CSV table of C-alpha atoms and ligand atoms in Angstrom, one decimal:
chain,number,residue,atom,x,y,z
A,1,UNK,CA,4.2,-10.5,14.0
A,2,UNK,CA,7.0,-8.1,15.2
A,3,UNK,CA,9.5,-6.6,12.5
A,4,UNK,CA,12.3,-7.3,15.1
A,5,UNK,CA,14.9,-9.8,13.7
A,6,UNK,CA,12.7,-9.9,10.2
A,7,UNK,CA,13.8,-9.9,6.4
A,8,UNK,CA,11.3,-7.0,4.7
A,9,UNK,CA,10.5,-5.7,1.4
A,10,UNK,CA,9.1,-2.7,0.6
A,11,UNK,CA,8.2,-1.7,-2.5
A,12,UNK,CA,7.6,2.0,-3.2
A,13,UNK,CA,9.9,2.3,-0.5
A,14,UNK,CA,12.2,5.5,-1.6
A,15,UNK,CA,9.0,8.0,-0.9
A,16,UNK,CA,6.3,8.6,1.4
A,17,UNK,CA,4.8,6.0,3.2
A,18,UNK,CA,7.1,3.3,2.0
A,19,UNK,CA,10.2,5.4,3.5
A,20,UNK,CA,8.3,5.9,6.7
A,21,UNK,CA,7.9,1.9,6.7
A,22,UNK,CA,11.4,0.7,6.0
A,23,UNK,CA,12.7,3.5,8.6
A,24,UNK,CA,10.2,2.1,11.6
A,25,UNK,CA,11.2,-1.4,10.3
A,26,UNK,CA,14.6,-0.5,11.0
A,27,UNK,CA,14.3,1.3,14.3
A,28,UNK,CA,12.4,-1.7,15.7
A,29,UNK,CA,15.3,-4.1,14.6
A,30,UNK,CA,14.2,-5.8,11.2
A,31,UNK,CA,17.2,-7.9,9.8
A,32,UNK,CA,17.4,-6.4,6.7
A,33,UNK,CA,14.6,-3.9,4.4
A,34,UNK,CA,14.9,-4.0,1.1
A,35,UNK,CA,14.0,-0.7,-0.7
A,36,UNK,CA,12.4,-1.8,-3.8
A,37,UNK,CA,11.7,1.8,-6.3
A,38,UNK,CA,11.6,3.2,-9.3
A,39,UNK,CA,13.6,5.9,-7.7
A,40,UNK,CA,17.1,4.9,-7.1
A,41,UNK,CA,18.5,7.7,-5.7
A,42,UNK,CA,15.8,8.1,-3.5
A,43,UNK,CA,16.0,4.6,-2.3
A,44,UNK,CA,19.6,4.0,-1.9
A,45,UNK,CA,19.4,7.5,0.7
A,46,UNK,CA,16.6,5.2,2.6
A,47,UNK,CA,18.5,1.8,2.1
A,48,UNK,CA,21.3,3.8,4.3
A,49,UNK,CA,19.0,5.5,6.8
A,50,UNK,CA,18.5,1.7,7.7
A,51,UNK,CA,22.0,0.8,8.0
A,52,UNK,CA,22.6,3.9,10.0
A,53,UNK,CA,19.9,2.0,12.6
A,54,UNK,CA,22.0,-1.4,12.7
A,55,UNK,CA,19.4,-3.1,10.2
A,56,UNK,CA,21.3,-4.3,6.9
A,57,UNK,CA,19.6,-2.0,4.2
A,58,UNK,CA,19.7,-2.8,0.4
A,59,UNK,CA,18.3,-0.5,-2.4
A,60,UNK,CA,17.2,-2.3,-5.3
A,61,UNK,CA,15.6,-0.5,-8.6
A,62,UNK,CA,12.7,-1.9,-9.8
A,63,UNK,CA,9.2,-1.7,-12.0
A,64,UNK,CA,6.3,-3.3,-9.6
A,65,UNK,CA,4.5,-3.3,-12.7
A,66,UNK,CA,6.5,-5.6,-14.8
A,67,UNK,CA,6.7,-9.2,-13.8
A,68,UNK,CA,10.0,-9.8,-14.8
A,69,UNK,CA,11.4,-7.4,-12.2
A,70,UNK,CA,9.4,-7.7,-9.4
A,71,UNK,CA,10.2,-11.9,-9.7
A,72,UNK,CA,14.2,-10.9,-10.1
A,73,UNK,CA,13.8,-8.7,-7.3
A,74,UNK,CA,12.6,-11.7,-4.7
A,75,UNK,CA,15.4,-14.1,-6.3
A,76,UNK,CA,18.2,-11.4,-5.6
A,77,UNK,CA,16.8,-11.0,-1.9
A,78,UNK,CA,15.9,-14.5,-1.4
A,79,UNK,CA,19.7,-15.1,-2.6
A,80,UNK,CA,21.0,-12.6,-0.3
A,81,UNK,CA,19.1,-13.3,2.8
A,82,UNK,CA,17.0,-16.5,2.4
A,83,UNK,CA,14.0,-15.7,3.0
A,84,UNK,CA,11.5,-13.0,2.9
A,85,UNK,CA,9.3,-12.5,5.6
A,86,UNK,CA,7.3,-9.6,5.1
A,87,UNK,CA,6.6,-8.4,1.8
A,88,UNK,CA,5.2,-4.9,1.5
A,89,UNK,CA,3.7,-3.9,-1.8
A,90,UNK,CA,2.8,-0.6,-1.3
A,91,UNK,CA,4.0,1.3,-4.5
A,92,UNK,CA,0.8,2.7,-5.9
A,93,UNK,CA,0.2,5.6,-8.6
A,94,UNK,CA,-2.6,8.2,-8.6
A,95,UNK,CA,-4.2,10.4,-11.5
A,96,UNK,CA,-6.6,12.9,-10.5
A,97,UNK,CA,-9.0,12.4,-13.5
A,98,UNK,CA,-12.1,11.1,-14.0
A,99,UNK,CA,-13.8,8.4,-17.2
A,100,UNK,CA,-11.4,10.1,-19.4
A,101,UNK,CA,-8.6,9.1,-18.1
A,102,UNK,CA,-6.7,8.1,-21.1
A,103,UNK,CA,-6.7,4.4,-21.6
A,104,UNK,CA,-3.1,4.1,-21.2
A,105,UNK,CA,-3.5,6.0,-17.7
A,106,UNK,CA,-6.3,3.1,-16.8
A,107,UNK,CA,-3.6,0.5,-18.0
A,108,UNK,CA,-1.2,1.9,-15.5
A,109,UNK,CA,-3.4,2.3,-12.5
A,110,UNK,CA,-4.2,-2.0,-13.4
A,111,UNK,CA,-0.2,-2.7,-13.9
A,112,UNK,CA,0.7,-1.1,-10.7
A,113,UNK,CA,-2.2,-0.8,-8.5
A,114,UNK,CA,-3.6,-4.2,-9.0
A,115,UNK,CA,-1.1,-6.5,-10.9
A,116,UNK,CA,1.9,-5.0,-8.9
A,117,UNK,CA,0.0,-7.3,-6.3
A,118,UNK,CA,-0.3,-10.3,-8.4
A,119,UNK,CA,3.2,-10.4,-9.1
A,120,UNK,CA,4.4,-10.2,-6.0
A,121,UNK,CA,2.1,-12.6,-4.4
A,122,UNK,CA,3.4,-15.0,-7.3
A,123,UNK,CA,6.7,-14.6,-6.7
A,124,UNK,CA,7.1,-14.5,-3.0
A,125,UNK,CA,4.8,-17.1,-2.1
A,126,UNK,CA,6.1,-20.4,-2.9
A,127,UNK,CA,9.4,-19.9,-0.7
A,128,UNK,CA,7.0,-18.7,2.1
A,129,UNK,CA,4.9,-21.6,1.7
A,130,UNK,CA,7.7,-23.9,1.8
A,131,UNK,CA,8.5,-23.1,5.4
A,132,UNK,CA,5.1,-22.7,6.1
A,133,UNK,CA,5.3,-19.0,7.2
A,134,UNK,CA,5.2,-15.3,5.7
A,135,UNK,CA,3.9,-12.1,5.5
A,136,UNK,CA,1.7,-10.2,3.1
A,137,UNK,CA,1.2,-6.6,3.3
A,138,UNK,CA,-1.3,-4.5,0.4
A,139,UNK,CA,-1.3,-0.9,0.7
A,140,UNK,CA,-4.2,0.1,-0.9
A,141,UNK,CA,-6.4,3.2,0.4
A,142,UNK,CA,-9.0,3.7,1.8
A,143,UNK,CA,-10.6,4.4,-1.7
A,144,UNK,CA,-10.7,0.8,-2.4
A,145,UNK,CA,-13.0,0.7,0.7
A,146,UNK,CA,-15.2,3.7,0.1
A,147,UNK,CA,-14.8,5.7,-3.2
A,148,UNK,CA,-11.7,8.8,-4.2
A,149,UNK,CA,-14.2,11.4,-6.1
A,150,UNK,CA,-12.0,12.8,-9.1
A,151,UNK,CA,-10.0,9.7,-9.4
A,152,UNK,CA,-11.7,6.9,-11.1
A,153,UNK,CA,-8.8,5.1,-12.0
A,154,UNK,CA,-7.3,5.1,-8.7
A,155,UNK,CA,-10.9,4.6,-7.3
A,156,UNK,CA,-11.4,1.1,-9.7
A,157,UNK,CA,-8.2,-0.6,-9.4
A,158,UNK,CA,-8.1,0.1,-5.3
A,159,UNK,CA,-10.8,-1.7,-4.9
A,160,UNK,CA,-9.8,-4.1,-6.8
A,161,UNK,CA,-6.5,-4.8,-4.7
A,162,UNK,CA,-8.5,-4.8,-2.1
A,163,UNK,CA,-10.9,-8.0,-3.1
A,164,UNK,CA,-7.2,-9.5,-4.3
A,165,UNK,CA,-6.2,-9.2,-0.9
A,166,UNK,CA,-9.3,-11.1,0.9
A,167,UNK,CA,-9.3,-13.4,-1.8
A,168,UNK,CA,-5.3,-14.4,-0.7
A,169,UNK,CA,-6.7,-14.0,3.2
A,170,UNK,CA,-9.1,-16.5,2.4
A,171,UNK,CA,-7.0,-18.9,0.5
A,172,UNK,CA,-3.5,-18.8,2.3
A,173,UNK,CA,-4.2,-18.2,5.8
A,174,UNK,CA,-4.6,-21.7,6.9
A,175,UNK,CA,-1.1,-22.2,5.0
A,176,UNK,CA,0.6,-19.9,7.6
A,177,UNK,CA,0.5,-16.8,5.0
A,178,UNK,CA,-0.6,-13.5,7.1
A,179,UNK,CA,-2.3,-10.9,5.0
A,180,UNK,CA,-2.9,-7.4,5.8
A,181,UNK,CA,-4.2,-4.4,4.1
A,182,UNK,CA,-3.0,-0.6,4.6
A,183,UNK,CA,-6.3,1.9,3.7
A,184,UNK,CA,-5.3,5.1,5.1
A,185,UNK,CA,-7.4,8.4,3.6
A,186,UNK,CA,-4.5,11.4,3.6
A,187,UNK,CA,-1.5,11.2,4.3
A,188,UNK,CA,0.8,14.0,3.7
A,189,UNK,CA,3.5,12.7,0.9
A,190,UNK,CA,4.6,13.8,-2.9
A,191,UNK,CA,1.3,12.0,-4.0
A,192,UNK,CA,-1.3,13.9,-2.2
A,193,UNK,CA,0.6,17.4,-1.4
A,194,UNK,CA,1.4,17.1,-5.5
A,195,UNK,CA,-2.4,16.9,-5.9
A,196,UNK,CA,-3.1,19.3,-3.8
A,197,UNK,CA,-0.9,21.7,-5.7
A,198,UNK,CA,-1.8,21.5,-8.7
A,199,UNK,CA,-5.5,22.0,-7.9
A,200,UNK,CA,-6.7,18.1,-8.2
A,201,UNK,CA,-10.0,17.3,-7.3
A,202,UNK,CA,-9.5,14.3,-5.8
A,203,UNK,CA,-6.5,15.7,-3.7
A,204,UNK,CA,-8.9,18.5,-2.9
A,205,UNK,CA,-11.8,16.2,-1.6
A,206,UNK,CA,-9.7,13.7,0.5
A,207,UNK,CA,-8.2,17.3,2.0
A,208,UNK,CA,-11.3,17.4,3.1
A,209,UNK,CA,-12.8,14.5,4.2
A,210,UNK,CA,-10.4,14.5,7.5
A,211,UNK,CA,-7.1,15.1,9.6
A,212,UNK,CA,-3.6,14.6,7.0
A,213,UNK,CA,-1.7,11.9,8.8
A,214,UNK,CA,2.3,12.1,8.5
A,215,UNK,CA,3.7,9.1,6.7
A,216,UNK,CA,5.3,8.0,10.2
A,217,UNK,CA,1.7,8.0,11.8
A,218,UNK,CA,0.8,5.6,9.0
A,219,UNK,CA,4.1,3.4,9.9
A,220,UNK,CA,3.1,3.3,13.6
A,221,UNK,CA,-0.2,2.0,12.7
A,222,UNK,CA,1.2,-0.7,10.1
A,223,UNK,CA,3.5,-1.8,12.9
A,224,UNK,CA,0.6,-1.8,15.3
A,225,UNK,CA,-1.9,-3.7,12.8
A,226,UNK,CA,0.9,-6.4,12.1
A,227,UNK,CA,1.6,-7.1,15.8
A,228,UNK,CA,-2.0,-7.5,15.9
A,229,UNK,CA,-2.1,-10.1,13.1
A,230,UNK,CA,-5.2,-7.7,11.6
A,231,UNK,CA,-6.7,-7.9,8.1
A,232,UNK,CA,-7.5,-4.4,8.1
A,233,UNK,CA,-5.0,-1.4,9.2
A,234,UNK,CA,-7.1,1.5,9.0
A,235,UNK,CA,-4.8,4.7,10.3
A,236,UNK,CA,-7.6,7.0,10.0
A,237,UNK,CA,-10.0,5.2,12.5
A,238,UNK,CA,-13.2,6.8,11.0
A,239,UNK,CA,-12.4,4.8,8.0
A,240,UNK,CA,-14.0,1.9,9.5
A,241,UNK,CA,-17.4,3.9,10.5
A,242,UNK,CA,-18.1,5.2,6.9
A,243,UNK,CA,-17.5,1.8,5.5
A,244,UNK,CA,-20.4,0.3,7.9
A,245,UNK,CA,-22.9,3.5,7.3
A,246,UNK,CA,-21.9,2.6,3.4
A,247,UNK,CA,-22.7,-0.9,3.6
A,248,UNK,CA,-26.2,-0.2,5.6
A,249,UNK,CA,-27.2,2.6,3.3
A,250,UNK,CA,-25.6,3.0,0.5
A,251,UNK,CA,-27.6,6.1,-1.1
A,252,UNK,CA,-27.4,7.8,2.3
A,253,UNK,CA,-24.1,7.5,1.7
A,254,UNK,CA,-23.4,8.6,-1.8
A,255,UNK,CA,-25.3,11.4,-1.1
A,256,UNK,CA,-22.6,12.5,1.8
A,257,UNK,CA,-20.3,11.7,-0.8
A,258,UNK,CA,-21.6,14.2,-3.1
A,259,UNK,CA,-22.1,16.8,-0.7
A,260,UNK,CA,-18.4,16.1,0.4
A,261,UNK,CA,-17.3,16.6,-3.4
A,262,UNK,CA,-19.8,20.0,-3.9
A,263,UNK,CA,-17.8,21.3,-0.9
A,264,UNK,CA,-14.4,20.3,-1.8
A,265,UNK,CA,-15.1,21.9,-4.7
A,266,UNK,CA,-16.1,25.1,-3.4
A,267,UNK,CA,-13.2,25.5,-1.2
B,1,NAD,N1,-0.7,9.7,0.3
B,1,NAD,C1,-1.9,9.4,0.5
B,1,NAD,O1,-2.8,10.2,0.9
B,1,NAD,C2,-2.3,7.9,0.3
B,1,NAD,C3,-3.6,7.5,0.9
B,1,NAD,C4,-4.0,6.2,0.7
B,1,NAD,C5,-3.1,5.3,0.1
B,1,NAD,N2,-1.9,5.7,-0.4
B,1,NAD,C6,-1.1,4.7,-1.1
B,1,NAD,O2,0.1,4.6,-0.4
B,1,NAD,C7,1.1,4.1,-1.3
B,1,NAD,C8,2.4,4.9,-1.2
B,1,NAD,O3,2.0,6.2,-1.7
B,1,NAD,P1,2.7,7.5,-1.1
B,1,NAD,O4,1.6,8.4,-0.7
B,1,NAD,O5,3.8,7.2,-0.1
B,1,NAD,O6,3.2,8.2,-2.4
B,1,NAD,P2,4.7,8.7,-2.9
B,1,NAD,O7,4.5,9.3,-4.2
B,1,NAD,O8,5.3,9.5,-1.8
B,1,NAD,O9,5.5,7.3,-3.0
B,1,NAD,C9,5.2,6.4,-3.9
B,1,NAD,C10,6.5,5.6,-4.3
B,1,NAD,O10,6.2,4.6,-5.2
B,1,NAD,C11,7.2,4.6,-6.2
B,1,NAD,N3,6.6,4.0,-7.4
B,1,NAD,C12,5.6,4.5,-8.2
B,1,NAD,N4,5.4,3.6,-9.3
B,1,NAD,C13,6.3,2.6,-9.1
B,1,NAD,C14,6.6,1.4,-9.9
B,1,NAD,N5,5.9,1.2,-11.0
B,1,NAD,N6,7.5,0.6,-9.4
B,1,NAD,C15,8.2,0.9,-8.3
B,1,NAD,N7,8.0,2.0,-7.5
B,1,NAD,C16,7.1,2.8,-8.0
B,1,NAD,C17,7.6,6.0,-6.4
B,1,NAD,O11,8.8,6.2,-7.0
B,1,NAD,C18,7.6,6.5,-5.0
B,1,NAD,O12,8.8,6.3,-4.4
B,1,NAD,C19,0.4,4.0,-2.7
B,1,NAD,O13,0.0,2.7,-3.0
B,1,NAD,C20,-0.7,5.0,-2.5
B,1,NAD,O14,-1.8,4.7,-3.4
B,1,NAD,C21,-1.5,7.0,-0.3
């Protein structure tokens, strides 16, 4: 699918990745990107980055983790535009901490990691069914693939977006509903470079574990992997290696994983 001519939301789309996203959508002549965030400021400064480029931007505040806005959010843009044709949920939270994470903290990775998902799968798909067309897009991480040492949380409920994700590719692919999910290890954006600052482990071991991609690296490969029609956009290629040495040995692997985590440690 190309982005050219195409009605987008992205969610998490003031910061980071997300920005990186609406501002390549843009540049390769998508319609109009909405700029879905908690972050209004920050949103409404993307939103106009995307007008600047001819596409029609619109910033829009709102909780991923509450239904009630992620459902008023697809009304006010299917009102607007139409339709939708790519939906990006890709606002995602991170904690750095390990079992005791406090309960409310493992709460909030569910809400926003996982149900964020739910919701918008909910809401979006029965106009894209309707016309028999639409686009899905998860980012998750590529710790929903392998593992994020220091992070349990973050670690759980990415894997668990993941298996909502193939679940959907299963179910809605044959309905003309394209699903894709984003795993990229490190990128360099407030949720990683704010780990690494304050000394989190887990920021520390995916530091690590291989090269920091910029945001726009990540938006080049989610443009490439959507042309492509692919389940799986991995921006860090290698991603794809340790998942097959993890699936044919899986203790050989943990045990790189724990040597990975001693040395993180130690650096
Ligand atoms: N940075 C990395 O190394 C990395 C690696 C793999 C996956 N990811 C994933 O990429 C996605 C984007 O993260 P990023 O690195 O760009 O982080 P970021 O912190 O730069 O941006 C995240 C954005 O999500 C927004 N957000 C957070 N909670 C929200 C909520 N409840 N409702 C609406 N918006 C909310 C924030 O305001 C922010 O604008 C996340 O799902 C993250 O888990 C990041």
């Amino acid at each position: 699918m190309k982005v050219h001519g195409r009605v987008v939301v992205v969610t998490g789309g003031a910061n980071g990745i997300g920005a990186a996203m609406v501002r390549r959508f843009a540049a390769d002549g998508a319609l109009g990107v909405v700029v879905a965030d908690l972050d209004d400021a920050k949103a409404s400064e993307v939103a106009a980055d995307a007008d600047r480029v001819g596409s029609q931007g619109l910033a829009m505040r709102c909780d991923v983790g509450d239904e009630d806005q992620v459902r008023s959010l697809v009304t006010a843009v299917l009102e607007r535009f139409g339709r939708i044709d790519l939906f990006c949920s890709n606002a995602g939270v991170a904690f750095g901490k390990g079992v005791d994470a406090a309960t409310e903290e493992w709460d909030l990775a569910w809400r926003v990691n996982v149900m964020a998902h739910v919701f918008a799968a909910r809401a979006v798909l029965p106009s894209m069914l309707a016309r028999g067309a639409g686009y899905l897009l998860h980012t998750c991480s590529a710790a929903g693939l392998l593992t994020s040492p220091g992070d349990a949380p973050y670690t759980v409920s990415k894997h668990a977006a993941v298996a909502f994700a193939e679940w959907l590719a299963v179910t809605y692919r044959d309905k003309g509903i394209l699903i894709s999910v984003l795993c990229p290890q490190g990128v360099r954006t407030d949720m990683l470079l704010g780990g690494l600052a304050s000394g989190d482990p887990a920021a520390r071991v995916v530091a690590a574990a291989g090269e920091l991609l910029e945001p726009e690296q990540v938006a080049d490969a989610v443009v490439e992997g959507l042309d492509a029609e692919r389940f799986l956009i991995l921006p860090h290629p290698e991603v794809a290696t340790y998942l097959r040495r993890k699936a044919e040995d899986p203790d050989r692997w943990l045990a790189g994983m724990r040597r990975l985590t001693a040395r993180a440690a130690g650096a």
